[in-house]
PDB file of C-alpha atoms and ligand atoms in Angstrom:
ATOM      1  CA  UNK A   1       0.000   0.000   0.000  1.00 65.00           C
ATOM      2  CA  UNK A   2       1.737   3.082  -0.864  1.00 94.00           C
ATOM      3  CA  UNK A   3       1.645   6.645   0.856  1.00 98.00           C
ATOM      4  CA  UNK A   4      -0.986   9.377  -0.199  1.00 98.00           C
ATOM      5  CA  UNK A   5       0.395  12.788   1.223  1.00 98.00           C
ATOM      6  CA  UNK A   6      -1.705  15.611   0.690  1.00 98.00           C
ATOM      7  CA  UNK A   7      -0.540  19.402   1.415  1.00 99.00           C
ATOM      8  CA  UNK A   8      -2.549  22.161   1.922  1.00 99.00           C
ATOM      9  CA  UNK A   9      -0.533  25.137   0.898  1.00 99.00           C
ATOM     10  CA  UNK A  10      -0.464  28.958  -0.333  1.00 98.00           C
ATOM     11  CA  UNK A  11       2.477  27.718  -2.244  1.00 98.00           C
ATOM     12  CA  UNK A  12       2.160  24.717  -4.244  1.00 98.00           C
ATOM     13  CA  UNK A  13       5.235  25.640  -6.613  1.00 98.00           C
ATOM     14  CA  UNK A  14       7.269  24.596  -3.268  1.00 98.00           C
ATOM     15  CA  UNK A  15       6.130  20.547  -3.870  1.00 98.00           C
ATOM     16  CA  UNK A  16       7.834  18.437  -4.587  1.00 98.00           C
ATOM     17  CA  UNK A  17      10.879  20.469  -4.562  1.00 98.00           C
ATOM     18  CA  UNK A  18      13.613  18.375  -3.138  1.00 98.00           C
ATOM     19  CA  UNK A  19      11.617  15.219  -2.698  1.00 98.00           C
ATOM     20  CA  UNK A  20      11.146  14.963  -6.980  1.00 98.00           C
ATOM     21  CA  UNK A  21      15.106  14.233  -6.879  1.00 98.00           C
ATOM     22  CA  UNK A  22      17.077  11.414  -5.717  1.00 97.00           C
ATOM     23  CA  UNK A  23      15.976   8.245  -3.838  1.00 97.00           C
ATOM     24  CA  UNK A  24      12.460  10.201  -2.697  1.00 98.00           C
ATOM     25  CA  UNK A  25      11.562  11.305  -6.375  1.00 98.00           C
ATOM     26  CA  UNK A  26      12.116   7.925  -7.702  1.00 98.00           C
ATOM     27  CA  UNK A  27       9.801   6.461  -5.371  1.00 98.00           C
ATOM     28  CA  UNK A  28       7.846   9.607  -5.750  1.00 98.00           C
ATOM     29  CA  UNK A  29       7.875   8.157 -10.110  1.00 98.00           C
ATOM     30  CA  UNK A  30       7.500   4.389  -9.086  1.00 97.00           C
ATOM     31  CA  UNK A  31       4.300   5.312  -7.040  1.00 97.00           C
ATOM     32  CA  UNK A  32       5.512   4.190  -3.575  1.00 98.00           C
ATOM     33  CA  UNK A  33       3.903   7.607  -2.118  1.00 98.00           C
ATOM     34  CA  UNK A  34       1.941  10.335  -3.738  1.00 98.00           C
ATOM     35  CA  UNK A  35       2.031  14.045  -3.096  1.00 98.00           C
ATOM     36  CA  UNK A  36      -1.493  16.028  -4.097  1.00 98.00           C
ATOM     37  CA  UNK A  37      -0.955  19.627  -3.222  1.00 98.00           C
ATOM     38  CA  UNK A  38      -4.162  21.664  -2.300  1.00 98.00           C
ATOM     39  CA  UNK A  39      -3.633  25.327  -3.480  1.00 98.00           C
ATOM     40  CA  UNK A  40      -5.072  27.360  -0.863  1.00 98.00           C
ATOM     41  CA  UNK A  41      -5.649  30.509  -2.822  1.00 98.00           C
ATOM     42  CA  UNK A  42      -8.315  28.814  -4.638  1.00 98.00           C
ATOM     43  CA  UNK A  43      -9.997  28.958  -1.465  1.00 98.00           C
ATOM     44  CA  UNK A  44      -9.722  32.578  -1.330  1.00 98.00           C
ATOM     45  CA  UNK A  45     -12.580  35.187  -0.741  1.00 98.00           C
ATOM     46  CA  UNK A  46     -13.517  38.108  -2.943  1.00 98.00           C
ATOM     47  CA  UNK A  47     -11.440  39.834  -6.544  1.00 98.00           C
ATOM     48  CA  UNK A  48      -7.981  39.064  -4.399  1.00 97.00           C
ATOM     49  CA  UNK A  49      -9.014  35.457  -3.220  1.00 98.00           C
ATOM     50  CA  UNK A  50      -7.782  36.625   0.372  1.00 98.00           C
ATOM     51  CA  UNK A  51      -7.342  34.419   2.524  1.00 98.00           C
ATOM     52  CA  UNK A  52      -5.757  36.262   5.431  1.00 98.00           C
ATOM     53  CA  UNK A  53      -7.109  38.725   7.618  1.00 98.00           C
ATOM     54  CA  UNK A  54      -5.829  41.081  10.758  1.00 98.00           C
ATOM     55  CA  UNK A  55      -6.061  38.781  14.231  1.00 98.00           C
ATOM     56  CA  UNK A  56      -8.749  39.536  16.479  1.00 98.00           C
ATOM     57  CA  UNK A  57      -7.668  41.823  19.373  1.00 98.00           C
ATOM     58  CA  UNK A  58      -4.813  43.600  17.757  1.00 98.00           C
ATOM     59  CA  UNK A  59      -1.120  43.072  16.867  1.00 97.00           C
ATOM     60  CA  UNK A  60       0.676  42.370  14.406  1.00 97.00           C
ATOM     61  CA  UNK A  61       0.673  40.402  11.155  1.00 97.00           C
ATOM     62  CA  UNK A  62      -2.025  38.220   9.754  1.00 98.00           C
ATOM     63  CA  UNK A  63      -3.718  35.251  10.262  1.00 98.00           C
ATOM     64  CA  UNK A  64      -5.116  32.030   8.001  1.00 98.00           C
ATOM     65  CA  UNK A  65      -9.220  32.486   8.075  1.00 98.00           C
ATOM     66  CA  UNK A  66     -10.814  29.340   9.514  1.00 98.00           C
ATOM     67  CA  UNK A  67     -13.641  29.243   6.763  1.00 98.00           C
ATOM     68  CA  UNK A  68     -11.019  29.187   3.678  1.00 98.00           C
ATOM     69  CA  UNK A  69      -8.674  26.384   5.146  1.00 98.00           C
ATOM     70  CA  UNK A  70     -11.291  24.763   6.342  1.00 98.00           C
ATOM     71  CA  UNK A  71     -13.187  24.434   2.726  1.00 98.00           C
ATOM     72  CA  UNK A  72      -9.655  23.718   1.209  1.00 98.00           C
ATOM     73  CA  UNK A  73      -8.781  20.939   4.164  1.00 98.00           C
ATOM     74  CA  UNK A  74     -12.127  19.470   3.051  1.00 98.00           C
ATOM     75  CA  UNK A  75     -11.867  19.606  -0.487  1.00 98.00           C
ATOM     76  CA  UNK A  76      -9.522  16.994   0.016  1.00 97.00           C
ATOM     77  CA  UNK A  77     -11.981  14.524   0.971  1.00 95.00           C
ATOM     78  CA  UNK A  78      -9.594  12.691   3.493  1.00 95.00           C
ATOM     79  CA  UNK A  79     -10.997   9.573   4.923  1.00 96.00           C
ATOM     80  CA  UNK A  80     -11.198  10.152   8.773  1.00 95.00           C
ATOM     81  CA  UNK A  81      -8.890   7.788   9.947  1.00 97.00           C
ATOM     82  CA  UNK A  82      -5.883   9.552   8.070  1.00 98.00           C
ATOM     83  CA  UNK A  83      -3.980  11.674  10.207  1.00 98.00           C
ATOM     84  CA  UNK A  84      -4.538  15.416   9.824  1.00 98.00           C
ATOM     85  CA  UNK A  85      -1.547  17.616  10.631  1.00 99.00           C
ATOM     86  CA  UNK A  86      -0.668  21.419  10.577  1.00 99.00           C
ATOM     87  CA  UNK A  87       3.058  22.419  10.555  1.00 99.00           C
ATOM     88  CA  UNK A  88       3.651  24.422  13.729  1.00 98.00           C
ATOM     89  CA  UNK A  89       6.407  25.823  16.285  1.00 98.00           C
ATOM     90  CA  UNK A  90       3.789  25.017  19.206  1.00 98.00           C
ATOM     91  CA  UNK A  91       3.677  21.667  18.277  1.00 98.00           C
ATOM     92  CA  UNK A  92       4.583  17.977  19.280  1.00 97.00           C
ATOM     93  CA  UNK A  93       8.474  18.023  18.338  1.00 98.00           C
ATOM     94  CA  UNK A  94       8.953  15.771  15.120  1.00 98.00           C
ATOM     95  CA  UNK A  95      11.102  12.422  16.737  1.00 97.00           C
ATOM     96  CA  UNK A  96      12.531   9.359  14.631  1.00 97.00           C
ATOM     97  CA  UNK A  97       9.508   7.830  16.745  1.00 97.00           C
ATOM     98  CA  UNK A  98       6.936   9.609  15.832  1.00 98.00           C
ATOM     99  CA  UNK A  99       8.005   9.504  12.191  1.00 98.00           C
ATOM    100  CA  UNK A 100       7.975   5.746  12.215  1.00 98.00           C
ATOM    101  CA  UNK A 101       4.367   5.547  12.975  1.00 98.00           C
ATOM    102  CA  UNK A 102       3.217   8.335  10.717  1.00 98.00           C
ATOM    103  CA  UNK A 103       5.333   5.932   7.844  1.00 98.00           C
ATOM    104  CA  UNK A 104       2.770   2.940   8.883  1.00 98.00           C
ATOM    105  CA  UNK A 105       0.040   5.155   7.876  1.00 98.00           C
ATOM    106  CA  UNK A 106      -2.471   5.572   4.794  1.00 98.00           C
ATOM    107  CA  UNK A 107      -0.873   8.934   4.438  1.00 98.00           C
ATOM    108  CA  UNK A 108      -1.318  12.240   6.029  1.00 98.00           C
ATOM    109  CA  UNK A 109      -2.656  15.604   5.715  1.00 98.00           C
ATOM    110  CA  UNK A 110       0.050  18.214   6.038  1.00 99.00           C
ATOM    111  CA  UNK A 111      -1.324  22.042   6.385  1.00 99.00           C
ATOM    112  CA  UNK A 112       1.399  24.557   5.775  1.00 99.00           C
ATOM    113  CA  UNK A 113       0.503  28.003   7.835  1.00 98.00           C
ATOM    114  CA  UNK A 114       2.264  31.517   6.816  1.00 98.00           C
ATOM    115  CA  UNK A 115       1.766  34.782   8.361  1.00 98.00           C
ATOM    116  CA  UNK A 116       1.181  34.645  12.195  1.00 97.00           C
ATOM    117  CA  UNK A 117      -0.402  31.890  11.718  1.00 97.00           C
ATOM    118  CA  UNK A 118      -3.857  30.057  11.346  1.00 98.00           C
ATOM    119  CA  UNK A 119      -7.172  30.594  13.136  1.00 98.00           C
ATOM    120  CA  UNK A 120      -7.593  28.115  16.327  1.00 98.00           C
ATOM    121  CA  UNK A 121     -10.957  27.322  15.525  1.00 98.00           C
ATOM    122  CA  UNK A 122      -9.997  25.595  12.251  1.00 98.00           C
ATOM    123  CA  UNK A 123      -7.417  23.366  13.919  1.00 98.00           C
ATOM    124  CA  UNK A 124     -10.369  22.177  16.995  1.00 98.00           C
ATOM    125  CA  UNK A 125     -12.614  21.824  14.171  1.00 98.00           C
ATOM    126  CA  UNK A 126     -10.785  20.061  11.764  1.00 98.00           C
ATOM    127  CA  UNK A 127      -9.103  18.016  14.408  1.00 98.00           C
ATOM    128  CA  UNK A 128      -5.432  19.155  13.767  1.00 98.00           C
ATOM    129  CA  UNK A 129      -2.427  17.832  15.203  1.00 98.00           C
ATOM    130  CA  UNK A 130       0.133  20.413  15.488  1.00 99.00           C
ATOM    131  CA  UNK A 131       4.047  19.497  14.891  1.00 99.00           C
ATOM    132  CA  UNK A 132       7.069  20.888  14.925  1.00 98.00           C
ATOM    133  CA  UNK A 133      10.094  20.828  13.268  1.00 98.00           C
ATOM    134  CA  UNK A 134      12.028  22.479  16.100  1.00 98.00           C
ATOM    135  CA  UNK A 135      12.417  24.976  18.220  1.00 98.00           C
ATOM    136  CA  UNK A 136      13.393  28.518  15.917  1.00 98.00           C
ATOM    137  CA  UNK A 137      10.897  29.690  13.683  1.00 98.00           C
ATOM    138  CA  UNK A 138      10.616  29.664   9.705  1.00 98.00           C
ATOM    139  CA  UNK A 139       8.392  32.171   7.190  1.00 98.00           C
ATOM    140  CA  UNK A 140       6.014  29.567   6.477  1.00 98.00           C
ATOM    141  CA  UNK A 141       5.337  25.741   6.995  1.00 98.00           C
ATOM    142  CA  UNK A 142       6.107  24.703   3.176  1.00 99.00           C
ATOM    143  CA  UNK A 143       9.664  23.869   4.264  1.00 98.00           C
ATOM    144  CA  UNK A 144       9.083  21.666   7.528  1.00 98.00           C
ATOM    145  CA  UNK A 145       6.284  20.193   5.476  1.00 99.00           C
ATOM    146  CA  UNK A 146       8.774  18.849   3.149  1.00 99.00           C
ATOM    147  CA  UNK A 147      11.318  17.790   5.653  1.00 98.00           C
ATOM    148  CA  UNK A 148       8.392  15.794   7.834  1.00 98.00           C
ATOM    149  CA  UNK A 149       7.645  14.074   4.666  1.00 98.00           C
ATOM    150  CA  UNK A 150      11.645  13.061   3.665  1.00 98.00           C
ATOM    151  CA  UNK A 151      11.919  11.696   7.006  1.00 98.00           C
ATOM    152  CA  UNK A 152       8.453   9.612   6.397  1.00 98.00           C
ATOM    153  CA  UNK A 153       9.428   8.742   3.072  1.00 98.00           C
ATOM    154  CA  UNK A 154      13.000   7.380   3.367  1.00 97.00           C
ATOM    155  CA  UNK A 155      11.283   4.612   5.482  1.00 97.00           C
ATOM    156  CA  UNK A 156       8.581   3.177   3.161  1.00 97.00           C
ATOM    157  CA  UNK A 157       9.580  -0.394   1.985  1.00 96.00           C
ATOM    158  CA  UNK A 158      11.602  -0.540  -1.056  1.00 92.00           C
ATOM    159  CA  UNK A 159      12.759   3.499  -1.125  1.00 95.00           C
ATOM    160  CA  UNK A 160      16.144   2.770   0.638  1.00 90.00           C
ATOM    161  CA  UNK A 161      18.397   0.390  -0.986  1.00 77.00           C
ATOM    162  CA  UNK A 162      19.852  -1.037   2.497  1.00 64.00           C
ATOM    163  CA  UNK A 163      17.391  -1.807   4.936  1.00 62.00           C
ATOM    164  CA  UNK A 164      19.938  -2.411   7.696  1.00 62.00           C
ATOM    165  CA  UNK A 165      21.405   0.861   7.490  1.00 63.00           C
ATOM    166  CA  UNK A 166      17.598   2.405   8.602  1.00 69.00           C
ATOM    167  CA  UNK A 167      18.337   0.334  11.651  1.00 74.00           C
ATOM    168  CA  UNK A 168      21.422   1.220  12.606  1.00 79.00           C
ATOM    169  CA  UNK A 169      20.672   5.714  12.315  1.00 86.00           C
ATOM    170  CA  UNK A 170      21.049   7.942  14.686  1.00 88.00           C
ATOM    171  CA  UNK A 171      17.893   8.305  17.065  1.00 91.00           C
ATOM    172  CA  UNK A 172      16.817   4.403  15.854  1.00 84.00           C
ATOM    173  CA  UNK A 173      18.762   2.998  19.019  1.00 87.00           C
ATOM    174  CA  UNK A 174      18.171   5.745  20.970  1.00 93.00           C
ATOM    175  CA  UNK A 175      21.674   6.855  20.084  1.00 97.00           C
ATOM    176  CA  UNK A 176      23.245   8.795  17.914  1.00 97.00           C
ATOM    177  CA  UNK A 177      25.314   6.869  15.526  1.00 97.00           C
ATOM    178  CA  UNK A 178      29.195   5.848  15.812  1.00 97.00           C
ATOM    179  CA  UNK A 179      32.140   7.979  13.185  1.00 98.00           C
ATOM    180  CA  UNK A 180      32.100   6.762   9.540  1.00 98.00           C
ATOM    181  CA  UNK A 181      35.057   6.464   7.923  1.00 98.00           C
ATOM    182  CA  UNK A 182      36.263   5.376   4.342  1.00 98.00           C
ATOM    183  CA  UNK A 183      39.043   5.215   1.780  1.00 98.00           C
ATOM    184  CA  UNK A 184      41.675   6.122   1.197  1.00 98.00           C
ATOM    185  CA  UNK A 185      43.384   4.720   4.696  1.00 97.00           C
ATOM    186  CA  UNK A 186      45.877   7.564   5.024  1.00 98.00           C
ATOM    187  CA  UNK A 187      44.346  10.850   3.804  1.00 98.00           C
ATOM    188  CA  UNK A 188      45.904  14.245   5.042  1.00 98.00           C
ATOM    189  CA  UNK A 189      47.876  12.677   8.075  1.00 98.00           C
ATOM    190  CA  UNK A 190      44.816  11.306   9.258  1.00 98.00           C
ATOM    191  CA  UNK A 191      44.228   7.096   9.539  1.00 98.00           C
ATOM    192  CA  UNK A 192      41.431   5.265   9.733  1.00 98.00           C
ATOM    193  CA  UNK A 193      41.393   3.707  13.255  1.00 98.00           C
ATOM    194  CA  UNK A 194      43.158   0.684  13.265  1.00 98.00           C
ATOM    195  CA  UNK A 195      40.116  -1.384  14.655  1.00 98.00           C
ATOM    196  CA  UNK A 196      37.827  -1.305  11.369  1.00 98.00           C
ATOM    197  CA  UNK A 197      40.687  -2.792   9.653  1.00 97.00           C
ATOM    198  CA  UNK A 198      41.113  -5.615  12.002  1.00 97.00           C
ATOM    199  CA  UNK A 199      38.676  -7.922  10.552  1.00 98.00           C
ATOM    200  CA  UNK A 200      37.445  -8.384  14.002  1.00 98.00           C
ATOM    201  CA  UNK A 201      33.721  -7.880  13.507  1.00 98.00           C
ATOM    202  CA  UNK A 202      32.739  -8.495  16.848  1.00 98.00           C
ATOM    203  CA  UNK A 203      35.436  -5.861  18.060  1.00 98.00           C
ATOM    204  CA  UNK A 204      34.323  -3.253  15.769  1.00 98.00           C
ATOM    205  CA  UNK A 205      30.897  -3.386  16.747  1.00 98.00           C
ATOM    206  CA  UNK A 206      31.669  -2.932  20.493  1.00 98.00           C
ATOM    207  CA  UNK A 207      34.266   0.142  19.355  1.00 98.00           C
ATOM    208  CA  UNK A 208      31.095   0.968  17.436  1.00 98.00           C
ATOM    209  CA  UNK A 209      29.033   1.270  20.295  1.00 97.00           C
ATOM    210  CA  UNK A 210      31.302   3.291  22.672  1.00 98.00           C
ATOM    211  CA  UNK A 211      31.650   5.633  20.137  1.00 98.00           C
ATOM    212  CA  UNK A 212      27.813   6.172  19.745  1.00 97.00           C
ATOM    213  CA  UNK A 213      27.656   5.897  23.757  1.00 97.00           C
ATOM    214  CA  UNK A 214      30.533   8.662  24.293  1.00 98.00           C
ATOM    215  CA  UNK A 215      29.228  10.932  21.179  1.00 98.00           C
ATOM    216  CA  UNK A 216      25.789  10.779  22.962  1.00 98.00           C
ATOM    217  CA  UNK A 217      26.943  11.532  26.488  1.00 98.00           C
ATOM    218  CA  UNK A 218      28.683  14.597  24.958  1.00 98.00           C
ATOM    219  CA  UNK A 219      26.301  15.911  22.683  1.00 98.00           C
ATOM    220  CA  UNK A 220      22.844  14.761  23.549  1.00 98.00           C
ATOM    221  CA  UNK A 221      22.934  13.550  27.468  1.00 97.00           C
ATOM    222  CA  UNK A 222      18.899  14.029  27.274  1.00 95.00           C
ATOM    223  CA  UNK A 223      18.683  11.374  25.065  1.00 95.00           C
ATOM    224  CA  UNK A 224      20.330   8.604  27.657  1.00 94.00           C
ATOM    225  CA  UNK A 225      17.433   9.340  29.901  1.00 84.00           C
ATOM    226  CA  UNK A 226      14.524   8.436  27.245  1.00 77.00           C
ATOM    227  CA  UNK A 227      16.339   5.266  26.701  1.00 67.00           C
ATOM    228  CA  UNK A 228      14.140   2.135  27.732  1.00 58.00           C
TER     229      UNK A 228
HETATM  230  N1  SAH B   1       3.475  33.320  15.112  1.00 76.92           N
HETATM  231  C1  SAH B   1       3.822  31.939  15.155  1.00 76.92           C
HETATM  232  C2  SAH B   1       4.871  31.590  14.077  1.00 76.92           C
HETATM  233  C3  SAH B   1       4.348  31.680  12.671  1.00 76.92           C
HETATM  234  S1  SAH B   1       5.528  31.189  11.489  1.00 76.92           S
HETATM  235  C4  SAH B   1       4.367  31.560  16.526  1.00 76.92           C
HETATM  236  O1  SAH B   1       4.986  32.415  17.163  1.00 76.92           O
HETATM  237  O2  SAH B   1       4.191  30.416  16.973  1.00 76.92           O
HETATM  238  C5  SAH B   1       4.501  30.855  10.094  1.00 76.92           C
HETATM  239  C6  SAH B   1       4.195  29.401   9.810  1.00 76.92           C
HETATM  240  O3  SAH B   1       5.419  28.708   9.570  1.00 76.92           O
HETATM  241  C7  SAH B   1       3.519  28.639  10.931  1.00 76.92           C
HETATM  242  O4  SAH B   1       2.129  28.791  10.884  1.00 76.92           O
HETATM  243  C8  SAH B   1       3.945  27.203  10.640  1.00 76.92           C
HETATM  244  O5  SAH B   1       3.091  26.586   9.685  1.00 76.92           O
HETATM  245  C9  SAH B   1       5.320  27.370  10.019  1.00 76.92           C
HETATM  246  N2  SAH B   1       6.418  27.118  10.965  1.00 76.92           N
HETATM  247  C10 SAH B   1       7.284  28.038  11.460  1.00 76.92           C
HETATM  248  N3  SAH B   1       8.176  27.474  12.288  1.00 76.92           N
HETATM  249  C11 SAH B   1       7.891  26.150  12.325  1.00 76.92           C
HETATM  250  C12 SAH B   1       8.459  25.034  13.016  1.00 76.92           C
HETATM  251  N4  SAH B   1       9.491  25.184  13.840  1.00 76.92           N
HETATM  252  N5  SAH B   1       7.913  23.813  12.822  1.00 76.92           N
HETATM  253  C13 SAH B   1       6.847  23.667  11.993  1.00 76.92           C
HETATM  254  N6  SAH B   1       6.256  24.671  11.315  1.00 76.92           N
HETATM  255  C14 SAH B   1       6.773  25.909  11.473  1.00 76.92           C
END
């Protein structure tokens, strides 16, 4: 069963964009996901198809109108049981885990917001689940639409060429992964450690493993604690 994504955007020029090349835009060709983009202008109200308007209470900037997103979110015709998401900094931070099970699904709904922002009424309504990319903020959602959606579709079946190496990735163990290295043996006055030429398998995967375990301690010591 392949992957139906389906992105509600003010900028539909933005899709595929990096996922039409390499190992994503050839399973992108072969039909192992599909990408429908949903152009939000045509949504729009009045000679200017606006679909902004100035937030209630003051301030500044713009906000997404409730009533066009919402007819454009249900133009789509989404079966209910396919998740429904909207690209946000106040949302659920994007982990390896949480891709996983968004890669077992039908698909997903991705809604890309600009401005300030979109209308909290259409996100109760429609039933939106709000995630982020991480914590800075970008101009509009298009680009942490795209990079939720690499994530989701490096892991469908058949789109990477070596399964194992999905296994072995950074975050996947709860880790993040050991130095590669590669020919030639001697480059610049620098070796490749002596280990990964031993032959010893069973030695390089316990070198392997301190690595990951001293890289992690330095740079990511909150991730040791999630560990099961
Ligand atoms: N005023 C908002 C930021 C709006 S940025 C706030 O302070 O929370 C405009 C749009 O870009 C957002 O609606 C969202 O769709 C997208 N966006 C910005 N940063 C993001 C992030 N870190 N993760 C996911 N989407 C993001």
């Amino acid at each position: 069963m392949n992957f139906a994504a389906t992105v509600v955007t003010l900028y539909p020029e933005m899709f595929p964009g990096h996922l039409g090349q390499s190992l994503a835009g050839k399973a992108l060709a072969e039909g192992v996901w599909s990408l429908q983009t949903i152009h939000l202008r045509e949504f729009g109200l009045g000679r200017h198809r606006a679909v902004d308007e100035t937030p209630a209470g003051g301030g500044a900037g713009m906000v997404l109108r409730p009533d066009c997103l919402a007819a454009a979110i249900d133009s789509a015709n989404i079966s209910p049981d396919v998740p429904r998401l909207l690209m946000s900094p106040r949302g659920k931070p994007l982990t390896q885990d949480y891709v996983r099970q968004l890669s077992l699904e039908r698909g997903a709904l991705i809604v890309c917001g600009r401005f300030e922002g979109v209308d909290e009424r259409v996100i109760e309504a429609r039933g939106l689940t709000e995630v982020s990319i991480g914590d800075y903020i970008l101009s509009g959602g298009e680009p942490a639409a795209l990079t939720l959606l690499d994530a989701i579709v490096r892991l469908l079946p058949g789109v990477m060429g070596n399964d194992e190496s999905g296994a072995e990735e950074s975050f996947e163990t709860g880790l993040l992964e050991h130095p590669h290295y590669t020919k030639p043996a001697d480059w610049d006055d620098r070796t490749v450690p002596a280990i990964l030429k031993s032959g010893n398998h069973a030695a390089i995967e316990a070198w392997r493993r301190e690595q990951s375990e001293r890289l992690t301690a330095e740079r990511r010591p909150d991730l040791l604690g999630k560990r099961e």
